[in-house]
Coordinates of C-alpha atoms and ligand atoms in Angstrom, one line a residue:
X1 CA 20.6 -81.7 19.2
X2 CA 19.0 -82.8 23.6
X3 CA 15.2 -80.6 22.8
X4 CA 15.3 -78.2 24.7
X5 CA 12.1 -77.3 27.5
X6 CA 12.3 -73.6 30.0
X7 CA 10.6 -73.9 33.5
X8 CA 9.0 -71.7 34.6
X9 CA 9.6 -71.0 38.2
X10 CA 12.6 -72.0 40.4
X11 CA 10.1 -73.9 43.7
X12 CA 10.7 -76.3 44.9
X13 CA 8.7 -78.0 41.7
X14 CA 10.8 -76.6 39.5
X15 CA 13.8 -77.3 40.0
X16 CA 12.8 -81.2 40.6
X17 CA 11.1 -80.5 37.5
X18 CA 14.0 -79.4 35.8
X19 CA 16.1 -81.7 37.9
X20 CA 14.3 -85.0 35.9
X21 CA 14.1 -83.2 33.2
X22 CA 17.8 -83.3 32.7
X23 CA 18.0 -87.8 34.0
X24 CA 16.1 -88.1 30.8
X25 CA 18.2 -86.4 28.4
X26 CA 16.8 -82.9 28.0
X27 CA 18.8 -80.1 27.8
X28 CA 16.9 -77.7 30.7
X29 CA 16.4 -73.9 31.3
X30 CA 14.4 -72.7 34.4
X31 CA 13.4 -68.8 34.5
X32 CA 12.9 -66.9 37.9
X33 CA 12.7 -63.2 38.6
X34 CA 14.6 -64.3 42.5
X35 CA 17.5 -66.1 44.0
X36 CA 15.9 -69.7 43.9
X37 CA 14.8 -71.4 47.5
X38 CA 14.5 -67.3 48.3
X39 CA 12.0 -65.6 49.9
X40 CA 9.7 -64.7 47.0
X41 CA 8.9 -68.7 47.2
X42 CA 6.3 -70.3 49.0
X43 CA 9.3 -73.0 48.9
X44 CA 11.2 -70.5 51.4
X45 CA 8.3 -70.0 54.4
X46 CA 6.6 -73.5 55.0
X47 CA 6.6 -75.6 58.2
X48 CA 8.6 -77.8 56.2
X49 CA 7.2 -80.8 56.2
X50 CA 7.2 -83.6 54.2
X51 CA 4.2 -85.7 55.3
X52 CA 2.3 -88.6 53.4
X53 CA -0.9 -88.1 55.4
X54 CA -1.6 -85.2 53.9
X55 CA -4.4 -85.7 51.4
X56 CA -7.0 -84.6 53.5
X57 CA -8.6 -81.1 51.3
X58 CA -8.0 -78.7 53.2
X59 CA -12.0 -77.7 53.3
X60 CA -14.3 -79.5 55.9
X61 CA -18.1 -81.1 56.0
X62 CA -19.8 -78.1 57.3
X63 CA -17.0 -75.6 56.9
X64 CA -19.9 -72.8 55.8
X65 CA -21.2 -72.2 58.8
X66 CA -17.9 -70.9 60.2
X67 CA -17.6 -68.3 56.8
X68 CA -19.6 -65.5 58.8
X69 CA -16.5 -66.1 61.5
X70 CA -14.1 -65.6 59.4
X71 CA -14.6 -62.7 58.3
X72 CA -14.9 -61.4 61.0
X73 CA -11.7 -62.7 63.9
X74 CA -9.4 -61.5 61.0
X75 CA -6.6 -63.3 64.3
X76 CA -8.3 -66.8 63.5
X77 CA -6.8 -69.9 61.8
X78 CA -8.8 -69.7 58.8
X79 CA -9.2 -65.2 58.2
X80 CA -10.8 -63.9 54.9
X81 CA -10.0 -60.3 53.9
X82 CA -14.7 -58.7 53.7
X83 CA -13.4 -56.7 51.2
X84 CA -11.8 -59.5 49.2
X85 CA -14.3 -61.7 50.0
X86 CA -16.6 -60.7 46.5
X87 CA -13.6 -61.8 44.4
X88 CA -13.0 -64.9 46.1
X89 CA -17.1 -66.0 46.0
X90 CA -16.3 -69.0 43.1
X91 CA -13.2 -69.7 44.9
X92 CA -15.3 -70.8 47.7
X93 CA -17.6 -72.4 46.3
X94 CA -15.6 -74.8 44.9
X95 CA -13.9 -74.8 47.8
X96 CA -16.8 -75.1 50.5
X97 CA -17.8 -78.1 47.6
X98 CA -14.4 -80.9 47.8
X99 CA -14.8 -81.0 50.9
X100 CA -18.8 -81.5 51.4
X101 CA -18.7 -85.2 52.5
X102 CA -17.2 -87.2 54.0
X103 CA -17.3 -89.6 50.3
X104 CA -15.6 -86.0 48.8
X105 CA -13.2 -86.3 51.2
X106 CA -12.5 -89.7 51.0
X107 CA -12.2 -89.3 47.0
X108 CA -9.3 -86.9 46.5
X109 CA -7.3 -88.1 49.6
X110 CA -7.5 -91.8 46.9
X111 CA -5.8 -89.9 44.5
X112 CA -4.2 -87.7 46.9
X113 CA -2.1 -90.6 48.3
X114 CA 0.3 -92.0 45.5
X115 CA 0.8 -88.3 44.6
X116 CA 2.4 -88.0 47.9
X117 CA 3.5 -91.8 48.7
X118 CA 7.0 -92.4 49.2
X119 CA 7.3 -88.9 49.5
X120 CA 10.1 -89.3 51.9
X121 CA 11.9 -91.2 50.2
X122 CA 11.9 -89.4 46.8
X123 CA 13.1 -86.8 48.8
X124 CA 16.1 -88.7 50.1
X125 CA 17.1 -89.0 46.9
X126 CA 16.9 -85.4 45.2
X127 CA 19.0 -84.7 48.6
X128 CA 21.7 -87.7 48.3
X129 CA 22.1 -86.7 44.0
X130 CA 22.6 -82.6 44.9
X131 CA 25.0 -83.1 47.7
X132 CA 23.3 -82.4 50.1
X133 CA 22.0 -85.6 51.9
X134 CA 21.3 -84.1 55.2
X135 CA 18.1 -81.7 54.8
X136 CA 15.7 -84.5 54.8
X137 CA 15.2 -85.7 58.0
X138 CA 13.1 -88.6 59.3
X139 CA 11.3 -89.3 62.3
X140 CA 8.0 -88.6 62.0
X141 CA 5.7 -85.6 62.4
X142 CA 3.3 -85.2 64.9
X143 CA 0.0 -83.9 65.5
X144 CA -0.8 -83.4 69.0
X145 CA -4.4 -82.7 70.8
X146 CA -4.7 -81.4 74.9
X147 CA -6.8 -84.8 74.7
X148 CA -7.5 -87.8 73.0
X149 CA -11.6 -86.8 72.9
X150 CA -9.7 -84.3 70.2
X151 CA -8.1 -86.5 68.4
X152 CA -11.9 -88.6 68.2
X153 CA -12.9 -85.0 67.4
X154 CA -10.8 -85.8 64.2
X155 CA -12.1 -89.1 63.0
X156 CA -13.6 -88.7 59.7
X157 CA -10.6 -87.3 58.6
X158 CA -8.1 -89.7 60.1
X159 CA -10.7 -93.1 59.0
X160 CA -9.7 -91.8 55.5
X161 CA -6.2 -91.6 56.6
X162 CA -6.1 -95.0 57.2
X163 CA -8.4 -96.5 54.5
X164 CA -6.5 -95.0 52.1
X165 CA -3.4 -97.1 53.8
X166 CA -1.9 -94.1 56.0
X167 CA -0.2 -96.1 59.4
X168 CA 0.7 -93.7 62.8
X169 CA 0.9 -95.3 66.7
X170 CA -0.4 -93.3 69.1
X171 CA 1.2 -92.2 71.9
X172 CA 0.3 -90.8 75.2
X173 CA 1.6 -89.8 78.4
X174 CA 6.0 -90.8 79.0
X175 CA 6.0 -91.8 74.9
X176 CA 4.6 -88.3 75.0
X177 CA 7.2 -86.8 77.1
X178 CA 10.3 -88.7 76.5
X179 CA 9.4 -87.0 72.4
X180 CA 8.6 -84.0 73.1
X181 CA 10.2 -83.4 75.8
X182 CA 9.0 -79.2 76.0
X183 CA 5.7 -79.8 75.0
X184 CA 2.9 -78.4 77.8
X185 CA 1.3 -81.0 80.4
X186 CA -1.9 -79.5 78.6
X187 CA -0.9 -81.6 75.5
X188 CA -1.7 -84.9 76.9
X189 CA -2.6 -87.0 73.4
X190 CA -0.9 -87.9 69.8
X191 CA 0.5 -89.6 66.9
X192 CA 3.4 -89.7 64.7
X193 CA 3.5 -90.8 61.7
X194 CA 7.1 -92.6 62.1
X195 CA 7.5 -92.5 58.6
X196 CA 7.0 -89.5 57.8
X197 CA 9.9 -87.1 57.1
X198 CA 11.0 -83.2 57.0
X199 CA 13.4 -80.9 55.1
X200 CA 16.2 -78.7 57.6
X201 CA 16.3 -76.2 55.3
X202 CA 13.3 -75.7 52.5
X203 CA 15.0 -72.5 51.5
X204 CA 18.2 -74.2 51.3
X205 CA 17.2 -77.3 50.3
X206 CA 15.5 -76.0 46.7
X207 CA 18.8 -73.6 46.1
X208 CA 20.9 -77.0 46.4
X209 CA 18.8 -78.4 44.1
X210 CA 19.2 -75.3 41.6
X211 CA 22.8 -75.3 42.0
X212 CA 22.7 -79.6 40.9
X213 CA 21.0 -79.0 37.9
X214 CA 23.1 -75.4 36.3
X215 CA 26.5 -77.9 37.5
X216 CA 24.5 -80.1 35.4
X217 CA 24.1 -78.0 32.7
X218 CA 21.2 -76.4 33.6
X219 CA 20.9 -72.2 32.8
X220 CA 19.0 -69.8 34.5
X221 CA 18.0 -66.9 33.3
X222 CA 16.7 -64.0 36.0
X223 CA 14.5 -62.8 34.6
X224 CA 10.2 -63.0 35.1
X225 CA 9.1 -65.0 32.1
X226 CA 5.7 -63.2 30.2
X227 CA 4.5 -65.2 27.4
X228 CA 5.3 -67.7 24.5
X229 CA 5.6 -67.7 20.9
X230 CA 4.9 -70.4 18.7
X231 CA 4.8 -71.3 14.8
X232 CA 2.9 -73.3 12.8
X233 CA 1.2 -75.0 16.1
X234 CA 4.2 -75.3 17.6
X235 CA 6.2 -74.2 20.3
X236 CA 9.7 -71.7 19.8
X237 CA 10.0 -69.9 22.8
X238 CA 9.5 -68.8 25.8
X239 CA 9.8 -64.3 26.0
X240 CA 10.9 -62.7 29.0
X241 CA 11.5 -60.1 30.4
X242 CA 14.7 -60.8 29.4
X243 CA 14.1 -61.3 25.7
X244 CA 12.6 -64.6 23.4
X245 CA 14.8 -68.0 25.2
X246 CA 14.3 -70.6 22.3
X247 CA 12.2 -73.9 23.3
X248 CA 10.3 -76.9 22.1
X249 CA 8.7 -77.0 25.4
X250 CA 7.6 -75.0 27.9
X251 CA 6.6 -76.5 31.9
X252 CA 4.4 -73.5 33.9
X253 CA 6.2 -74.2 37.3
X254 CA 5.3 -70.8 39.2
X255 CA 3.6 -71.0 42.2
X256 CA 0.2 -68.4 42.1
X257 CA 1.5 -66.5 39.6
X258 CA 1.2 -69.3 37.3
X259 CA -2.5 -68.5 36.0
X260 CA -0.4 -64.9 34.4
X261 CA 1.1 -67.5 32.0
X262 CA -1.9 -70.0 32.0
X263 CA -4.6 -67.3 30.6
X264 CA -2.1 -66.7 27.7
X265 CA -3.2 -70.0 27.3
X266 CA -6.2 -70.2 27.4
X267 CA -6.3 -72.3 30.9
X268 CA -8.4 -70.6 33.4
X269 CA -7.7 -72.8 36.5
X270 CA -9.5 -71.2 39.2
X271 CA -6.4 -70.0 41.9
X272 CA -5.8 -68.2 45.5
X273 CA -3.8 -67.6 47.2
X274 CA -4.1 -68.9 50.8
X275 CA -1.8 -66.3 52.4
X276 CA 0.1 -68.1 55.2
X277 CA 2.9 -66.7 57.9
X278 CA 6.1 -68.2 59.5
X279 CA 8.0 -66.8 62.5
X280 CA 12.1 -68.2 62.8
X281 CA 13.4 -68.3 65.4
X282 CA 17.3 -67.4 64.1
X283 CA 19.3 -69.6 65.0
X284 CA 18.1 -71.2 67.5
X285 CA 18.6 -74.7 68.2
X286 CA 16.7 -77.0 70.5
X287 CA 17.9 -80.0 70.0
X288 CA 16.7 -83.0 67.5
X289 CA 12.6 -82.8 68.1
X290 CA 9.8 -84.7 65.5
X291 CA 8.1 -81.6 64.3
X292 CA 5.1 -81.3 65.6
X293 CA 1.3 -79.7 64.6
X294 CA -0.7 -78.6 67.2
X295 CA -4.5 -79.2 66.7
X296 CA -6.2 -77.4 67.7
X297 CA -4.0 -74.0 67.6
X298 CA -3.3 -75.2 63.1
X299 CA 0.5 -74.3 64.0
X300 CA 2.9 -76.4 62.6
X301 CA 6.3 -76.0 64.7
X302 CA 9.9 -77.5 63.6
X303 CA 13.3 -76.9 64.0
X304 CA 15.3 -76.3 61.6
X305 CA 18.7 -76.1 60.6
X306 CA 18.6 -72.4 60.6
X307 CA 16.3 -71.7 63.5
X308 CA 12.7 -72.5 65.0
X309 CA 10.1 -72.1 63.3
X310 CA 6.2 -71.7 63.3
X311 CA 4.4 -71.7 60.2
X312 CA 1.1 -72.0 59.4
X313 CA -2.6 -70.4 59.2
X314 CA -4.5 -69.1 56.4
X315 CA -6.2 -66.1 55.3
X316 CA -7.6 -65.1 52.3
X317 CA -7.3 -62.0 50.8
X318 CA -5.4 -62.0 47.2
X319 CA -2.2 -61.9 46.6
X320 CA -0.9 -58.4 46.4
X321 CA -2.3 -57.2 50.1
X322 CA -0.8 -56.0 51.9
X323 CA 0.5 -58.4 55.7
X324 CA -1.3 -58.9 57.9
X325 CA 2.4 -58.6 61.2
X326 CA 0.0 -59.0 63.7
X327 CA -0.1 -62.8 62.9
X328 CA 2.8 -63.1 62.9
X329 CA 2.1 -62.0 67.1
X330 CA -0.2 -64.5 67.0
X331 CA 1.9 -67.7 66.3
X332 CA 4.1 -66.4 68.7
X333 CA 1.7 -66.5 70.9
X334 CA 1.0 -69.9 69.7
X335 CA 4.6 -71.5 70.1
X336 CA 5.2 -69.9 74.4
X337 CA 1.6 -71.0 75.3
X338 CA 3.0 -74.3 73.7
X339 CA 6.3 -74.8 75.4
X340 CA 6.5 -72.3 78.2
X341 CA 9.3 -73.8 79.1
X342 CA 11.7 -72.3 76.4
X343 CA 9.9 -69.0 76.7
X344 CA 13.2 -67.3 77.9
X345 CA 14.9 -68.5 74.3
X346 CA 12.5 -67.8 72.7
X347 CA 11.7 -64.4 73.6
X348 CA 15.9 -64.0 73.7
X349 CA 15.9 -64.4 69.6
X350 CA 15.9 -63.1 66.6
X351 CA 12.0 -63.6 65.7
X352 CA 12.0 -63.2 61.0
X353 CA 8.2 -63.2 60.5
X354 CA 7.2 -64.1 56.6
X355 CA 4.4 -63.8 54.9
X356 CA 4.3 -66.7 51.7
X357 CA 1.4 -67.5 48.7
X358 CA 0.0 -71.2 48.9
X359 CA -1.1 -71.2 45.5
X360 CA -4.1 -72.9 46.1
X361 CA -7.0 -74.8 43.8
X362 CA -10.0 -74.8 46.0
X363 CA -9.8 -79.0 45.8
X364 CA -6.6 -78.9 47.0
X365 CA -5.0 -80.8 44.1
X366 CA -2.4 -79.6 42.7
X367 CA -3.0 -79.5 38.2
X368 CA -0.6 -81.2 35.9
X369 CA -0.3 -82.1 33.4
X370 CA -1.4 -80.4 29.5
X371 CA -2.3 -76.7 28.8
X372 CA -4.5 -76.6 26.2
X373 CA -1.4 -75.9 24.0
X374 CA 0.4 -80.0 23.1
X375 CA 4.1 -78.9 23.4
X376 CA 3.7 -76.1 27.2
X377 CA 2.8 -78.6 30.6
X378 CA 1.7 -77.1 33.5
X379 CA 3.0 -77.9 37.1
X380 CA 0.9 -75.6 39.7
X381 CA -1.6 -75.5 42.6
X382 CA 0.3 -77.6 44.7
X383 CA -1.0 -75.4 47.8
X384 CA -0.8 -77.0 51.3
X385 CA 0.9 -80.5 50.3
X386 CA 3.7 -78.3 47.1
X387 CA 6.9 -79.1 49.2
X388 CA 6.5 -82.7 49.8
X389 CA 5.1 -83.5 46.8
X390 CA 7.7 -81.4 44.5
X391 CA 10.0 -85.2 43.9
X392 CA 7.1 -87.4 42.3
X393 CA 5.6 -83.8 40.3
X394 CA 8.7 -83.5 38.6
X395 CA 8.8 -87.0 37.3
X396 CA 6.5 -87.1 36.7
X397 CA 5.9 -83.4 34.4
X398 CA 9.6 -85.2 33.1
X399 CA 7.7 -88.5 31.8
X400 CA 5.3 -86.7 29.6
X401 CA 7.8 -84.5 28.8
X402 CA 9.9 -87.7 26.9
X403 CA 6.4 -89.1 26.0
X404 CA 6.3 -92.1 28.7
X405 CA 3.6 -93.1 30.9
X406 CA 3.5 -90.9 33.6
X407 CA 3.9 -93.0 37.3
X408 CA 0.8 -92.5 38.5
X409 CA -3.3 -91.5 36.8
X410 CA -3.1 -88.3 36.0
X411 CA -7.2 -88.1 35.7
X412 CA -7.2 -86.3 39.2
X413 CA -5.4 -83.6 38.7
X414 CA -6.5 -82.9 35.8
X415 CA -6.4 -78.9 34.4
X416 CA -9.9 -79.8 33.0
X417 CA -12.0 -80.9 35.9
X418 CA -13.1 -77.0 36.7
X419 CA -14.4 -77.1 33.4
X420 CA -17.8 -77.2 34.8
X421 CA -18.6 -77.0 38.4
X422 CA -18.7 -79.5 41.4
X423 CA -16.1 -81.5 40.1
X424 CA -14.3 -84.6 42.0
Ligands
FAD501 C1 2.9 -71.0 55.5 C2 3.2 -72.5 54.7 C3 3.4 -73.3 55.4 C4 3.6 -74.6 54.3 N1 3.7 -75.8 55.2 C5 4.2 -76.7 54.4 C6 4.2 -78.0 54.5 O1 5.2 -78.3 55.1 N2 4.8 -79.2 53.3 C7 4.1 -78.7 52.3 O2 4.6 -79.1 51.3 N3 4.1 -77.6 51.8 C8 4.0 -76.7 52.4 N4 3.7 -75.7 52.2 C9 3.2 -75.6 50.8 C10 4.4 -75.4 49.6 O3 5.4 -73.9 50.8 C11 4.1 -74.8 48.6 O4 2.6 -75.7 47.9 C12 5.0 -75.5 47.4 O5 5.9 -73.9 48.0 C13 4.9 -75.2 46.1 O6 5.9 -74.4 45.7 P1 6.0 -73.7 44.4 O7 7.2 -74.1 43.2 O8 4.9 -74.5 43.0 O9 5.0 -72.1 44.2 P2 6.6 -71.6 45.0 O10 7.6 -72.3 45.4 O11 5.8 -70.2 45.1 O12 8.2 -71.5 44.1 C14 7.2 -70.3 42.5 C15 8.6 -70.0 42.1 O13 8.2 -68.6 40.4 C16 8.4 -67.9 40.3 N5 7.6 -66.8 39.4 C17 7.2 -66.6 39.4 N6 6.3 -65.6 38.8 C18 7.3 -65.9 38.0 C19 6.9 -66.2 35.9 N7 6.5 -65.0 35.4 N8 8.6 -66.3 35.2 C20 8.8 -67.2 36.2 N9 9.2 -67.2 37.4 C21 8.0 -67.0 37.8 C22 8.7 -67.9 41.5 O14 9.1 -66.0 42.4 C23 9.2 -68.6 42.6 O15 10.5 -68.6 42.9 C24 3.4 -74.2 52.9 C25 2.8 -72.6 52.8 C26 2.8 -72.1 53.1 C27 2.6 -70.4 52.8

């Protein structure tokens, strides 16, 4: 009988792990309380970027000077709810430490690069196998500034990207107008990372991957996993609200909720929700144009099969705090400012706001590897890059499950890095 593995969570990460585990001969059951790819998951509502260039940790040198502003402006690109500040302090200290110096940022970029390299091709292969090749689109990803000086002000991070092998074209003048015909003339300088890609419908994509796993024999149990059972030091099952599923192996891939399960195994990884919002203008199809990140506004604008989506920003308020939907209004204001010519189409489309939880470790790196119990693996904390890095994560975890050496070095993703303070 094939070894049985339970994958907890059917977001992008869990779905990719399930497919790769099946490809290595394991019998897979996914446990997921919501609809796979549904709006309960970060994988539903992200900006859809499959970004090779996302190797930079979220914090930057000198970020501590900005914290008073983050506390005072609930609508800024990064906001901290004052009531949440005491609880978040230890995570925030590690977050600041991760981006304290350019050398630390470069060290993290070197770790993240192999996790993200080939992400577009790995997604294309998954999408093709699942019968939805049209959901992965090429054409690159763009970052825009008002002028070249804006780009040069970010020389540290772009220099780090170049040093790890990321390539881009600079785009100005008529060439920029040709690629982004609707962009406000206030934005005059851009870079295009031509090898990056995007997903045309992240929620639909995850649903398609899970449906494909089911066609290949995976079980999907609609329940929440709450614990594990062991006998003689070996895993015997995963306890869910719908009963216990017998298993020899398990993987925790439950996004922001992973810590609830990890602590059952004695694993304490510092995690916070970097809450992010999107507004999607339903059905608004404005033609194929590369997704664009407006660098001074910290928003990404992506044309999806399902509509026009503006997404981004970070709010630190905890998982369970109520949404501040005024942030969705702010996203819409940014969109109208950046694409003034599309104002009428945007205003007449139905706007659907969403709040989701980036499952974030303080150093921007997921935890991938063994938990304190060798039969239970962990694959969570993918923060800002979980869509892009899901296929590689799936391959790594599946290799570990069958005792093969993983394709990339895992030291930088070890959960043990948080055992002491400091950590890169
Ligand atoms: C606004 C925003 C923009 C983003 N943009 C991008 C982007 O452009 N590119 C990119 O790569 N990343 C982006 N991200 C990050 C990315 O969406 C996440 O890193 C990624 O979706 C995490 O995937 P996951 O499978 O780990 O978690 P999730 O997608 O959250 O899935 C976890 C699943 O586990 C389930 N679950 C929870 N608890 C349990 C339990 N106890 N038992 C069983 N199941 C459980 C949940 O219901 C959920 O379906 C963005 C995130 C946000 C919020």
